[in-house]
PDB file of C-alpha atoms and ligand atoms in Angstrom:
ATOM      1  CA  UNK A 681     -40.904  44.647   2.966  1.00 87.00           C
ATOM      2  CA  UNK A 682     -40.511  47.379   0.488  1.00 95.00           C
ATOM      3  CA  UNK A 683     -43.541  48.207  -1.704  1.00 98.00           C
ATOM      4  CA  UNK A 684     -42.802  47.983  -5.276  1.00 98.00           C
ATOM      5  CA  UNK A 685     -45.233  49.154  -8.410  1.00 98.00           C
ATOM      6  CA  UNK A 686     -44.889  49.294 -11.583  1.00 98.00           C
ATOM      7  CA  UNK A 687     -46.256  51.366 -14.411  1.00 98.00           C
ATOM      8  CA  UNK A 688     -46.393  50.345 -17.722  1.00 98.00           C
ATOM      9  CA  UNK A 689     -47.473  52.449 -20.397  1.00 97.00           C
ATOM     10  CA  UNK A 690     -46.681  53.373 -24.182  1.00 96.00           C
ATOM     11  CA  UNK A 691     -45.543  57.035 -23.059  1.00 98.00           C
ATOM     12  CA  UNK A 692     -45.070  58.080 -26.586  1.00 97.00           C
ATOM     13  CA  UNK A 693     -44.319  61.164 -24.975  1.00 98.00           C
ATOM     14  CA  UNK A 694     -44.505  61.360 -20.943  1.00 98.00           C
ATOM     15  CA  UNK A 695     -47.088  63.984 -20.468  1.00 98.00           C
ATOM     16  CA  UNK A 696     -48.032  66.151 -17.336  1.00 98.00           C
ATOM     17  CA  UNK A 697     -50.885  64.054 -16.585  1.00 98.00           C
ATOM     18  CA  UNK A 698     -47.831  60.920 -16.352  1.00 98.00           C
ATOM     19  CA  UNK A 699     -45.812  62.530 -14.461  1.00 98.00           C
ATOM     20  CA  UNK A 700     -48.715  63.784 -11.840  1.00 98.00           C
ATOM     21  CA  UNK A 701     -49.694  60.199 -11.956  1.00 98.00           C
ATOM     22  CA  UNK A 702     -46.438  58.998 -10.869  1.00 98.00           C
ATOM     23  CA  UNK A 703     -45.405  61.822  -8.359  1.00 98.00           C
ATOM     24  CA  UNK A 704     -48.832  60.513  -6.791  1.00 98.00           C
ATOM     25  CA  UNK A 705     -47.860  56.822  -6.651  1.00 98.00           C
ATOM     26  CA  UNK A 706     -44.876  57.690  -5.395  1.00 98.00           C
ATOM     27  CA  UNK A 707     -46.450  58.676  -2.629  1.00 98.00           C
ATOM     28  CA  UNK A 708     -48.423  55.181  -2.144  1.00 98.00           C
ATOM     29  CA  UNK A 709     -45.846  52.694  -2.260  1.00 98.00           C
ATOM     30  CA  UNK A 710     -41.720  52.736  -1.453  1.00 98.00           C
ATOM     31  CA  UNK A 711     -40.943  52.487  -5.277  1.00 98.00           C
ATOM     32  CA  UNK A 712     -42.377  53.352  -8.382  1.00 98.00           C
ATOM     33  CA  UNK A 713     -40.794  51.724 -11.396  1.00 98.00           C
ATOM     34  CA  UNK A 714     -42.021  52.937 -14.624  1.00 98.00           C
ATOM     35  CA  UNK A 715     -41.569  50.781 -17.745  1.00 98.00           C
ATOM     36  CA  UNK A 716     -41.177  52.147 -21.477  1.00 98.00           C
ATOM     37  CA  UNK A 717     -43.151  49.256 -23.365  1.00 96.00           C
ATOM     38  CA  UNK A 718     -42.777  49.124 -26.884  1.00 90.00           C
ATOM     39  CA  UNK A 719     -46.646  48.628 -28.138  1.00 73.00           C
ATOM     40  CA  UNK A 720     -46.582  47.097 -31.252  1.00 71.00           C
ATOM     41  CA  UNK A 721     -50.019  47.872 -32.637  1.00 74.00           C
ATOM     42  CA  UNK A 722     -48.595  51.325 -32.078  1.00 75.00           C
ATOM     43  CA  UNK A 723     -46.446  53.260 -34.566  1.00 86.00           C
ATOM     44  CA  UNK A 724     -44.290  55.504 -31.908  1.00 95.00           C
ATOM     45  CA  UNK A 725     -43.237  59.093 -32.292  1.00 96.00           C
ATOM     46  CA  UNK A 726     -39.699  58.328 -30.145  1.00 97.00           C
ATOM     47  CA  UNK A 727     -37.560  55.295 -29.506  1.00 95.00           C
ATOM     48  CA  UNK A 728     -37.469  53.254 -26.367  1.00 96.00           C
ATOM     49  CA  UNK A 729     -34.569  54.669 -25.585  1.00 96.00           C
ATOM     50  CA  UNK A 730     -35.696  58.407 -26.517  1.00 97.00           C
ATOM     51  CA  UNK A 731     -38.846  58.315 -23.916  1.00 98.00           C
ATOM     52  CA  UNK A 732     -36.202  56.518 -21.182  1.00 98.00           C
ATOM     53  CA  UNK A 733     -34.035  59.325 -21.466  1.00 98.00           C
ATOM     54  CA  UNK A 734     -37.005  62.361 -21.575  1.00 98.00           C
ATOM     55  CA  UNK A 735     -38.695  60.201 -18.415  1.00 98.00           C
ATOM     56  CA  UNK A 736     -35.439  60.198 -16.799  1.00 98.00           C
ATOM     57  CA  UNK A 737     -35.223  63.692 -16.744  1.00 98.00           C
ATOM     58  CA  UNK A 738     -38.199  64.565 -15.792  1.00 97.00           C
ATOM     59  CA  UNK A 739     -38.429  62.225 -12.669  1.00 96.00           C
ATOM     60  CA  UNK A 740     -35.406  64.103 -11.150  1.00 94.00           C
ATOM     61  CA  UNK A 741     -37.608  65.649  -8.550  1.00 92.00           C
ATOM     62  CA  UNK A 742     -39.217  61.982  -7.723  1.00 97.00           C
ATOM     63  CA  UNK A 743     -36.190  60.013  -6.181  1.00 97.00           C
ATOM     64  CA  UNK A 744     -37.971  56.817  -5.246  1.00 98.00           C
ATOM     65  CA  UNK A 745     -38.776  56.694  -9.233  1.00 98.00           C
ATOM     66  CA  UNK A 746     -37.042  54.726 -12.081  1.00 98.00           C
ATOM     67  CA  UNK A 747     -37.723  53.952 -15.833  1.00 98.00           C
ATOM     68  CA  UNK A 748     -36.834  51.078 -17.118  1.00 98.00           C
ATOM     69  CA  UNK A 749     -37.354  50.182 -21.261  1.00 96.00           C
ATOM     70  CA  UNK A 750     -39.306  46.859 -21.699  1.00 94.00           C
ATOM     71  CA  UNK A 751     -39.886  45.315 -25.182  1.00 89.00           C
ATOM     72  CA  UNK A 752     -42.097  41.634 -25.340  1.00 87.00           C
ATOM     73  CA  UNK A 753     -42.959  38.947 -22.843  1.00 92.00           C
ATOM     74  CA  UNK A 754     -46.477  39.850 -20.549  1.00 94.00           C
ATOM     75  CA  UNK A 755     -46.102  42.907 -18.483  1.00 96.00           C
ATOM     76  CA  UNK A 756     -47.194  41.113 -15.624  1.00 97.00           C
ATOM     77  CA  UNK A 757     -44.367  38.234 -15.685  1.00 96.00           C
ATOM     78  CA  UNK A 758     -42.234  41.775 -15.606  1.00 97.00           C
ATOM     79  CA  UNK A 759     -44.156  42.698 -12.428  1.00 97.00           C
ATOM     80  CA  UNK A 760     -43.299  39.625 -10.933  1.00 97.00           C
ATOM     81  CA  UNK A 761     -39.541  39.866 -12.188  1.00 97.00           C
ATOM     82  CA  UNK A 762     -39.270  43.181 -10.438  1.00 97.00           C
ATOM     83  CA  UNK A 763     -40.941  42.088  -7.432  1.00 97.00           C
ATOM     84  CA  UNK A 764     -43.569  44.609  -7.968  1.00 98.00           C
ATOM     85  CA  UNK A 765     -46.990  43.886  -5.723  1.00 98.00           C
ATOM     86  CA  UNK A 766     -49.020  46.944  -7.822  1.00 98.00           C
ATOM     87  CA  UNK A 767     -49.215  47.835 -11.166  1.00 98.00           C
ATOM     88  CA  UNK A 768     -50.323  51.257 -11.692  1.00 98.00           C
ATOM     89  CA  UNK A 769     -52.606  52.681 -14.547  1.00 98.00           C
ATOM     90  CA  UNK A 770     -54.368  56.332 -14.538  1.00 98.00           C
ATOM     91  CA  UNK A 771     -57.794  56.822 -15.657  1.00 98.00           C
ATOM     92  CA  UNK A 772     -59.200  59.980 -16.963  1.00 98.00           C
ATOM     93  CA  UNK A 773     -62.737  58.890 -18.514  1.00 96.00           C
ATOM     94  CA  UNK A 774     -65.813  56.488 -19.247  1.00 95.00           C
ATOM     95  CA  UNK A 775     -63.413  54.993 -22.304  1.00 94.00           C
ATOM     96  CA  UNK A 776     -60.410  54.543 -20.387  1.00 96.00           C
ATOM     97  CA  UNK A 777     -62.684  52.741 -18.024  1.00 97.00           C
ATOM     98  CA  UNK A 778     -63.373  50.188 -20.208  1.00 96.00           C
ATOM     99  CA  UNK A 779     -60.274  49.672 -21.404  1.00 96.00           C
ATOM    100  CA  UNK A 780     -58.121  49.387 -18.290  1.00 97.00           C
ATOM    101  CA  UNK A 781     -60.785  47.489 -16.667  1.00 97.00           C
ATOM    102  CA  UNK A 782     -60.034  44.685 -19.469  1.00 97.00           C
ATOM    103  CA  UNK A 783     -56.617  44.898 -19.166  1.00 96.00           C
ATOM    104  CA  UNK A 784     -56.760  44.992 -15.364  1.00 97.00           C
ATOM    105  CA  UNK A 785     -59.254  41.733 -15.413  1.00 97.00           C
ATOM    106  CA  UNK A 786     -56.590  39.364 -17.844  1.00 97.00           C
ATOM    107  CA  UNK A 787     -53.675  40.464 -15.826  1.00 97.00           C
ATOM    108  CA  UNK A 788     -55.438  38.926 -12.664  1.00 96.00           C
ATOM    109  CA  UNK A 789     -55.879  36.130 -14.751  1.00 97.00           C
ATOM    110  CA  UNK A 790     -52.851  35.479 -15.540  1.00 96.00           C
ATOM    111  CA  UNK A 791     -51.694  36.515 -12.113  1.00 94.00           C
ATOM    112  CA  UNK A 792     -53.848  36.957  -9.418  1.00 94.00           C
ATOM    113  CA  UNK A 793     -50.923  38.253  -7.158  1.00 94.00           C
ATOM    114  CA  UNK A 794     -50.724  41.506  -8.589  1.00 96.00           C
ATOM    115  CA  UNK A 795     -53.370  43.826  -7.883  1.00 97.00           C
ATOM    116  CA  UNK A 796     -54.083  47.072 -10.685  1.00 98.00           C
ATOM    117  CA  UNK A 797     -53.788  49.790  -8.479  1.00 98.00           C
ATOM    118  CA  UNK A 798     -55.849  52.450 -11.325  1.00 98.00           C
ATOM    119  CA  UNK A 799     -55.619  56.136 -10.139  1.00 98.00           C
ATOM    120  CA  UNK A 800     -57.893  59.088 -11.393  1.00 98.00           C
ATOM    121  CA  UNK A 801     -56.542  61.668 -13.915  1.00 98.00           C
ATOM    122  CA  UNK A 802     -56.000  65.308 -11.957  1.00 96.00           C
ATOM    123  CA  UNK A 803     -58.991  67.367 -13.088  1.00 95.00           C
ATOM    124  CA  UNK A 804     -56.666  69.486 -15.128  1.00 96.00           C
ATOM    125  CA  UNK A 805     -55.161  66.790 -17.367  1.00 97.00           C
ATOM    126  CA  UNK A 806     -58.352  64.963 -18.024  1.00 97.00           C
ATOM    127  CA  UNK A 807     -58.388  65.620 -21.417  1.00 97.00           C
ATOM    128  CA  UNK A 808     -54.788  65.361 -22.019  1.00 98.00           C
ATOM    129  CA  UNK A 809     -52.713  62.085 -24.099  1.00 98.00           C
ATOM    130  CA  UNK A 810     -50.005  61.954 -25.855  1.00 97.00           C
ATOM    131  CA  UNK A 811     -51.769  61.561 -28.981  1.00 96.00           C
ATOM    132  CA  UNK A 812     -53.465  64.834 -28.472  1.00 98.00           C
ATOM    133  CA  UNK A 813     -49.976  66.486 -27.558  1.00 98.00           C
ATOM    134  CA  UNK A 814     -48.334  65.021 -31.106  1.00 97.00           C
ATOM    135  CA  UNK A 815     -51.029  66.312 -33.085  1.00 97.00           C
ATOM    136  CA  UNK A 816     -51.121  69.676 -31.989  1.00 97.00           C
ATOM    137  CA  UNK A 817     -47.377  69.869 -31.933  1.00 97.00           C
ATOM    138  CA  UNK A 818     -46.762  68.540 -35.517  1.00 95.00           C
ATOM    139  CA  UNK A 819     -48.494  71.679 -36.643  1.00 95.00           C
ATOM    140  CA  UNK A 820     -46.367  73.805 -34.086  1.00 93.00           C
ATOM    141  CA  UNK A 821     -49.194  74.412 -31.461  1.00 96.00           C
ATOM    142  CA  UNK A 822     -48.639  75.121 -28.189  1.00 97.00           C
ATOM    143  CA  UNK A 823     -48.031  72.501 -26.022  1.00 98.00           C
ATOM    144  CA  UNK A 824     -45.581  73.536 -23.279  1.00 98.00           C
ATOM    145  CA  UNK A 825     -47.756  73.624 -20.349  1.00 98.00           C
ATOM    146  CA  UNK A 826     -48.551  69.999 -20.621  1.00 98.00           C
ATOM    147  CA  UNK A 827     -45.770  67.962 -21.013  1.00 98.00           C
ATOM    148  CA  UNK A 828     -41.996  68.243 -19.270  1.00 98.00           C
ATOM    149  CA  UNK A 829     -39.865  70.493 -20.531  1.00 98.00           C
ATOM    150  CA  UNK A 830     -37.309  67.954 -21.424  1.00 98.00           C
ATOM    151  CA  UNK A 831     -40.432  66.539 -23.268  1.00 98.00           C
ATOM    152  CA  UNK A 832     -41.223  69.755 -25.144  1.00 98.00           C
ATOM    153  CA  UNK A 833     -37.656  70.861 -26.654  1.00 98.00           C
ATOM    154  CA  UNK A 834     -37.229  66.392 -27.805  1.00 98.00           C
ATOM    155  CA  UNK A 835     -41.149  66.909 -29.340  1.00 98.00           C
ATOM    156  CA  UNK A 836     -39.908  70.487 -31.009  1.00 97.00           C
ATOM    157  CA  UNK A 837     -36.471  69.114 -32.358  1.00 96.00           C
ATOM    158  CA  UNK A 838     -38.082  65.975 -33.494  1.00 96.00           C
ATOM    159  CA  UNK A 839     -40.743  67.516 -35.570  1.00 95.00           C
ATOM    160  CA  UNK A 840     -38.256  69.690 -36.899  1.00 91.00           C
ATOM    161  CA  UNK A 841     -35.985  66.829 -37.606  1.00 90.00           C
ATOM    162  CA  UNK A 842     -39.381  65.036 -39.292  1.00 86.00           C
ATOM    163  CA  UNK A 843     -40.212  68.474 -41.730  1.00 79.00           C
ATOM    164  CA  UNK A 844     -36.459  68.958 -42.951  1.00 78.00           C
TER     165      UNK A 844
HETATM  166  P1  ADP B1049     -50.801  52.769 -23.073  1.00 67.44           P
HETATM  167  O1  ADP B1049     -50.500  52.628 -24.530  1.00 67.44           O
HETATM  168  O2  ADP B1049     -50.321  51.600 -22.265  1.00 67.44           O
HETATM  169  O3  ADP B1049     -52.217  53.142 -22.752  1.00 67.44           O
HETATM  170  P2  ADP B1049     -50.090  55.495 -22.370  1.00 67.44           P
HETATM  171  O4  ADP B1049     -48.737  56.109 -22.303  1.00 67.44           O
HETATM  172  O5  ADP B1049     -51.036  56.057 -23.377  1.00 67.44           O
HETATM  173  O6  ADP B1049     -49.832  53.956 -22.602  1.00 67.44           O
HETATM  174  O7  ADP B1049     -50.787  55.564 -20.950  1.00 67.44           O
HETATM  175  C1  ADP B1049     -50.220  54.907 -19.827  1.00 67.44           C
HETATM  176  C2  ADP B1049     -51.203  55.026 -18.674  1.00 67.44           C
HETATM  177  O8  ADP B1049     -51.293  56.400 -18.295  1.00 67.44           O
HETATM  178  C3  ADP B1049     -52.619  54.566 -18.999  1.00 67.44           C
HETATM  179  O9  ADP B1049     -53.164  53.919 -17.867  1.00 67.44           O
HETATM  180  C4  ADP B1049     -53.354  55.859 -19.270  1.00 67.44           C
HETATM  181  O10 ADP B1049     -54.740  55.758 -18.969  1.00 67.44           O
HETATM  182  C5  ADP B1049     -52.643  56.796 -18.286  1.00 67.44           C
HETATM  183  N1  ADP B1049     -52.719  58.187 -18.709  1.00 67.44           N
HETATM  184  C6  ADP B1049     -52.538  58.691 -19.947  1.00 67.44           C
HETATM  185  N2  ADP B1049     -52.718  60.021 -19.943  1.00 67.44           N
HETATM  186  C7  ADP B1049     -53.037  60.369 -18.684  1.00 67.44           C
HETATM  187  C8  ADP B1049     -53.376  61.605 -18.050  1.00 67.44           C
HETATM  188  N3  ADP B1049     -53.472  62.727 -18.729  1.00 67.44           N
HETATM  189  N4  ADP B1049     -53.644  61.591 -16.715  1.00 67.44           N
HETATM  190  C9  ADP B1049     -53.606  60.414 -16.036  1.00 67.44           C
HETATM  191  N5  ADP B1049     -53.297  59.214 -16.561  1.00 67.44           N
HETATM  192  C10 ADP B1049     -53.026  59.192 -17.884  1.00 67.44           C
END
């Protein structure tokens, strides 16, 4: 049976660290299906539609990966929808610990099932999030060695767009 995960997450951009994530659980299971949610205790920097199109691009090199935009209903009832067994997070310190290990625990409680499959951050993008990418970009600060570059023209022309 083909091995199905999927990987929710705000991606408000996609950064390196993402996309390093994903190339590696593409690697674990037959398909990796990576869904766009729309967080609402979240003010986002791109649309939906915006990050499916930059994630798109930048999975070109990852065949057995797809995005998919998501907005309400419990991430896990999309698992199940999908046919996913995994859901993948990444981890990259103490504090994401805690979170993801709540999130991980009421997902098996609402469906024991699927099993949180949580992979560690590469050393080099440890300290890398998308928050940390918007707010040196907004300034105009380098950030093109850690996100796509797909990623980096849509966060130049959007901040751009934002200071006309
Ligand atoms: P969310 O709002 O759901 O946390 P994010 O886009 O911020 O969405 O993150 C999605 C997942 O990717 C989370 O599990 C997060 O810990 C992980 N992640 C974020 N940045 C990195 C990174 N640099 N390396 C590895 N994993 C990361």
């Amino acid at each position: 049976m083909k091995k199905v995960a999927l990987f929710p997450g705000s991606f408000d951009p996609l950064t390196n660290g993402h996309l390093e994530t994903i190339r590696r659980a593409a690697k674990l299971f037959d398909e990796v299906i990576i869904a766009v949610l729309t967080n609402t205790s979240k003010v986002s920097l791109f649309t939906a539609d915006e990050k499916k199109v930059l994630i798109e691009a930048a999975l070109k090199e990852i065949p057995n990966a797809n995005v998919i935009a998501h907005t309400g209903g419990l991430t896990v009832d999309l698992a199940k929808e999908l046919g996913a067994v995994a859901m993948i997070r990444g981890m990259r310190n103490t504090s994401d610990f805690d979170y993801e290990y709540s999130i991980a625990s009421m997902n098996k409680l609402q469906t024991a099932e699927i099993e949180t499959v949580i992979l560690l951050a590469d050393e080099q993008y440890r300290f890398l999030s998308s928050s940390l990418i918007k707010e040196v970009a907004q300034f105009g600060g380098d950030v093109s060695s850690l996100v796509p570059a797909v990623v980096h023209d849509a966060i130049v022309k959007k901040y751009q767009e934002k200071n006309q």
